[in-house]
Amino acid sequence: AQKVTQAQTEISVVEKEDVTLDCVYETRDTTYYLFWYKQPPSGELVFLIRRNSFDEQNEISGRYSWNFQKSTSSFNFTITASQVVDSAVYFCALSSNTGNQFYFGTGTSLTVIP
Amino acid sequence: GAVVSQHPSRVICKSGTSVKIECRSLDFQATTMFWYRQFPKQSLMLMATSNEGSKATYEQGVEKDKFLINHASLTLSTLTVTSAHPEDSSFYICSATRGHLQETQYFGPGTRLLVL
């Protein structure tokens, strides 16, 4: 069974603080992809990152970084020096080798307080 | 880029009418498009997967006669909510991929439907 768990429902941080959004996944497939999307209040989902199961290198893109650890089935997302514009709902998703369906987590609502 | 548009962005209609939502991939050919429904403060719920030129595959519990999906070309898919009722009010989002397995899904901006 494929499953994505985002245990943090809501997080609030003060601007400039760092924040980590957790994502834990379950899959029996050896080949799979993990994604993070941002959904601001406007509603549109913005693609942030895609990571395949064979690439455990961490990735950094500006203030965003991702920590992929197969040993713990986690794909956590860290925002450093958070800004008000980072306020959004963030979804982690899994796509397995058995099909091109996405399995979304329930999302984490991040509020950055000025 | 990979831009997906949706039209209309929001629609209000009377109960019993049908509403058509268009989803277009603007700068790529989308072999596969997906339709999701999202309730307030909830995750996305996949309704159906559509491949160009073939019938859509509906998820369990989604009425195919209620939610008609047509994927007539590699850049356009439509979702028609037939005989809409207030419980159909929701945020409908489409996404598109270039067609390969595990391809990144690029999402449209969504359509807010309110049925009175």
Short mmCIF file of C-alpha atoms in Angstrom, two decimals:
data_model
loop_
_atom_site.label_atom_id
_atom_site.label_comp_id
_atom_site.label_asym_id
_atom_site.label_seq_id
_atom_site.Cartn_x
_atom_site.Cartn_y
_atom_site.Cartn_z
CA ALA A 1 0.00 0.00 0.00
CA GLN A 2 1.13 3.51 -0.74
CA LYS A 3 0.75 6.16 1.91
CA VAL A 4 2.08 9.57 2.77
CA THR A 5 1.86 10.96 6.28
CA GLN A 6 2.29 14.58 7.21
CA ALA A 7 1.81 14.53 10.94
CA GLN A 8 2.01 18.30 11.36
CA THR A 9 -1.38 19.76 10.57
CA GLU A 10 -0.55 23.38 11.34
CA ILE A 11 2.66 25.18 12.15
CA SER A 12 3.20 28.81 13.07
CA VAL A 13 6.59 30.45 13.15
CA VAL A 14 7.83 33.97 13.47
CA GLU A 15 9.43 35.50 10.43
CA LYS A 16 13.12 34.62 9.97
CA GLU A 17 12.82 31.42 11.95
CA ASP A 18 13.69 28.12 10.33
CA VAL A 19 10.96 25.52 10.00
CA THR A 20 10.94 21.86 9.01
CA LEU A 21 7.94 20.14 7.53
CA ASP A 22 7.90 16.39 8.01
CA CYS A 23 6.88 13.79 5.47
CA VAL A 24 6.90 10.04 6.01
CA TYR A 25 5.95 7.66 3.25
CA GLU A 26 5.13 3.99 2.81
CA THR A 27 5.63 1.96 -0.34
CA ARG A 28 6.72 -1.52 -1.29
CA ASP A 29 8.10 -0.39 -4.60
CA THR A 30 11.83 -0.01 -5.06
CA THR A 31 11.36 2.70 -7.66
CA TYR A 32 9.30 5.67 -6.67
CA TYR A 33 9.26 9.44 -6.71
CA LEU A 34 8.63 11.94 -3.98
CA PHE A 35 7.32 15.45 -4.46
CA TRP A 36 6.64 18.61 -2.54
CA TYR A 37 4.03 21.12 -3.62
CA LYS A 38 3.09 24.49 -2.19
CA GLN A 39 -0.52 25.66 -2.17
CA PRO A 40 -0.80 29.36 -1.33
CA PRO A 41 -4.16 30.92 -0.43
CA SER A 42 -4.89 31.46 -4.11
CA GLY A 43 -5.26 27.69 -4.45
CA GLU A 44 -2.86 26.80 -7.22
CA LEU A 45 -0.42 24.02 -6.41
CA VAL A 46 3.13 25.01 -7.17
CA PHE A 47 5.66 22.29 -7.86
CA LEU A 48 8.73 22.56 -5.64
CA ILE A 49 10.77 19.40 -6.02
CA ARG A 50 10.82 15.87 -7.37
CA ARG A 51 13.18 13.23 -6.02
CA ASN A 52 13.58 9.64 -7.20
CA SER A 53 14.17 6.76 -4.84
CA PHE A 54 17.71 6.16 -6.02
CA ASP A 55 18.92 9.63 -5.29
CA GLU A 56 19.38 10.27 -1.59
CA GLN A 57 21.40 13.40 -1.98
CA ASN A 58 19.98 16.30 -0.11
CA GLU A 59 19.01 19.27 -2.19
CA ILE A 60 19.15 22.95 -1.53
CA SER A 61 17.39 25.63 -3.52
CA GLY A 62 17.78 29.05 -2.04
CA ARG A 63 16.07 29.04 1.33
CA TYR A 64 14.55 25.63 0.68
CA SER A 65 16.25 22.34 1.43
CA TRP A 66 15.12 18.75 1.40
CA ASN A 67 16.39 15.79 3.41
CA PHE A 68 15.61 12.41 1.89
CA GLN A 69 16.35 9.41 4.09
CA LYS A 70 15.30 5.99 2.85
CA SER A 71 16.27 4.39 6.15
CA THR A 72 13.46 6.24 7.88
CA SER A 73 11.22 6.63 4.81
CA SER A 74 11.23 10.36 5.26
CA PHE A 75 11.45 13.31 2.92
CA ASN A 76 11.52 16.40 5.09
CA PHE A 77 11.41 19.97 3.86
CA THR A 78 13.16 22.84 5.60
CA ILE A 79 12.64 26.53 5.01
CA THR A 80 15.35 28.71 6.44
CA ALA A 81 14.80 32.33 7.39
CA SER A 82 11.10 32.00 6.77
CA GLN A 83 9.16 34.85 5.20
CA VAL A 84 5.51 35.82 5.25
CA VAL A 85 5.22 34.76 1.61
CA ASP A 86 6.04 31.22 2.68
CA SER A 87 2.64 31.01 4.38
CA ALA A 88 0.80 28.26 2.54
CA VAL A 89 -0.25 24.66 2.74
CA TYR A 90 2.53 22.28 1.77
CA PHE A 91 1.80 18.84 0.38
CA CYS A 92 4.15 15.91 0.15
CA ALA A 93 3.29 13.31 -2.48
CA LEU A 94 4.45 9.88 -3.59
CA SER A 95 4.31 8.37 -7.05
CA SER A 96 5.09 4.69 -7.29
CA ASN A 97 6.35 2.44 -10.01
CA THR A 98 3.01 0.71 -10.30
CA GLY A 99 1.27 3.64 -11.85
CA ASN A 100 1.28 7.36 -12.29
CA GLN A 101 -1.17 8.10 -9.53
CA PHE A 102 -0.04 10.49 -6.86
CA TYR A 103 -0.59 9.77 -3.21
CA PHE A 104 -0.85 13.02 -1.33
CA GLY A 105 -0.32 13.64 2.32
CA THR A 106 -2.92 15.64 4.19
CA GLY A 107 -0.83 18.77 4.01
CA THR A 108 0.81 21.05 6.55
CA SER A 109 -0.50 24.56 6.90
CA LEU A 110 2.37 26.93 7.58
CA THR A 111 1.77 30.42 8.89
CA VAL A 112 4.68 32.81 9.08
CA ILE A 113 3.97 35.65 11.46
CA PRO A 114 5.59 39.00 10.68
CA GLY B 1 8.01 25.77 -18.20
CA ALA B 2 4.95 23.65 -17.75
CA VAL B 3 1.89 25.81 -17.51
CA VAL B 4 -1.60 24.47 -16.99
CA SER B 5 -4.62 26.72 -17.15
CA GLN B 6 -8.18 26.19 -15.99
CA HIS B 7 -11.32 27.99 -16.96
CA PRO B 8 -13.38 29.29 -15.34
CA SER B 9 -11.59 30.15 -12.13
CA ARG B 10 -14.86 30.33 -10.27
CA VAL B 11 -18.46 29.64 -11.12
CA ILE B 12 -21.76 29.99 -9.36
CA CYS B 13 -24.69 28.08 -10.75
CA LYS B 14 -28.17 27.01 -9.83
CA SER B 15 -28.95 23.52 -8.69
CA GLY B 16 -29.77 21.25 -11.60
CA THR B 17 -27.59 22.96 -14.18
CA SER B 18 -24.45 21.52 -15.72
CA VAL B 19 -21.06 23.14 -15.48
CA LYS B 20 -18.09 22.55 -17.75
CA ILE B 21 -14.53 23.16 -16.57
CA GLU B 22 -11.67 23.27 -19.04
CA CYS B 23 -8.10 22.29 -18.35
CA ARG B 24 -5.39 23.16 -20.84
CA SER B 25 -1.68 22.49 -20.99
CA LEU B 26 -0.30 25.64 -22.55
CA ASP B 27 3.28 24.79 -23.42
CA PHE B 28 3.43 21.02 -23.55
CA GLN B 29 1.47 18.04 -24.74
CA ALA B 30 -0.27 16.29 -21.92
CA THR B 31 -0.84 12.63 -22.57
CA THR B 32 -2.36 12.23 -19.13
CA MET B 33 -4.50 14.65 -17.16
CA PHE B 34 -5.92 14.25 -13.70
CA TRP B 35 -8.93 15.74 -12.01
CA TYR B 36 -8.97 16.34 -8.29
CA ARG B 37 -11.46 17.65 -5.84
CA GLN B 38 -10.47 19.47 -2.70
CA PHE B 39 -12.68 20.32 0.25
CA PRO B 40 -11.71 23.18 2.56
CA LYS B 41 -8.63 22.43 4.62
CA GLN B 42 -8.35 18.96 3.22
CA SER B 43 -6.02 17.18 0.87
CA LEU B 44 -6.62 16.54 -2.79
CA MET B 45 -8.91 13.70 -3.71
CA LEU B 46 -8.26 12.14 -7.09
CA MET B 47 -11.46 11.83 -9.07
CA ALA B 48 -10.25 10.45 -12.36
CA THR B 49 -7.35 10.00 -14.71
CA SER B 50 -7.79 10.76 -18.37
CA ASN B 51 -5.61 9.82 -21.28
CA GLU B 52 -5.95 11.51 -24.61
CA GLY B 53 -8.28 9.66 -26.92
CA SER B 54 -9.51 7.13 -24.40
CA LYS B 55 -12.10 6.90 -21.67
CA ALA B 56 -11.25 8.28 -18.29
CA THR B 57 -10.51 6.00 -15.39
CA TYR B 58 -12.59 6.96 -12.39
CA GLU B 59 -11.67 6.41 -8.78
CA GLN B 60 -13.89 4.31 -6.60
CA GLY B 61 -16.91 6.22 -5.43
CA VAL B 62 -16.82 8.82 -8.20
CA GLU B 63 -19.88 8.72 -10.43
CA LYS B 64 -18.79 8.76 -14.04
CA ASP B 65 -22.23 9.82 -15.22
CA LYS B 66 -22.14 12.72 -12.82
CA PHE B 67 -18.65 13.88 -13.63
CA LEU B 68 -18.11 13.59 -17.35
CA ILE B 69 -14.52 13.80 -18.47
CA ASN B 70 -13.38 14.28 -22.03
CA HIS B 71 -9.74 14.39 -23.11
CA ALA B 72 -10.17 15.31 -26.73
CA SER B 73 -6.68 16.50 -27.49
CA LEU B 74 -3.18 16.48 -26.06
CA THR B 75 -3.73 19.93 -24.61
CA LEU B 76 -7.33 19.91 -23.44
CA SER B 77 -9.40 17.98 -20.96
CA THR B 78 -12.85 18.95 -19.75
CA LEU B 79 -14.80 18.05 -16.66
CA THR B 80 -18.56 18.49 -16.80
CA VAL B 81 -20.50 18.38 -13.57
CA THR B 82 -23.94 17.32 -14.69
CA SER B 83 -27.09 18.32 -12.84
CA ALA B 84 -25.05 19.99 -10.15
CA HIS B 85 -26.27 20.03 -6.57
CA PRO B 86 -25.06 22.00 -3.56
CA GLU B 87 -23.01 19.04 -2.36
CA ASP B 88 -20.98 19.30 -5.57
CA SER B 89 -19.70 22.69 -4.43
CA SER B 90 -15.97 22.35 -4.11
CA PHE B 91 -12.58 23.31 -5.48
CA TYR B 92 -11.76 21.33 -8.60
CA ILE B 93 -8.15 21.11 -9.73
CA CYS B 94 -6.69 19.55 -12.82
CA SER B 95 -3.13 18.50 -13.43
CA ALA B 96 -1.20 17.29 -16.41
CA THR B 97 1.87 15.23 -17.10
CA ARG B 98 3.88 14.67 -20.19
CA GLY B 99 2.84 11.06 -20.05
CA HIS B 100 5.60 8.97 -18.54
CA LEU B 101 5.15 7.07 -15.33
CA GLN B 102 6.07 9.08 -12.26
CA GLU B 103 6.17 12.24 -14.25
CA THR B 104 5.79 15.45 -12.35
CA GLN B 105 2.20 16.64 -12.28
CA TYR B 106 1.72 20.28 -13.06
CA PHE B 107 -1.42 21.75 -11.64
CA GLY B 108 -3.89 24.26 -12.90
CA PRO B 109 -5.03 27.15 -10.71
CA GLY B 110 -8.28 25.41 -9.82
CA THR B 111 -11.96 26.18 -10.22
CA ARG B 112 -14.18 27.08 -7.31
CA LEU B 113 -17.68 25.80 -7.91
CA LEU B 114 -20.61 27.01 -5.84
CA VAL B 115 -23.97 25.43 -6.49
CA LEU B 116 -26.90 27.31 -5.04
#
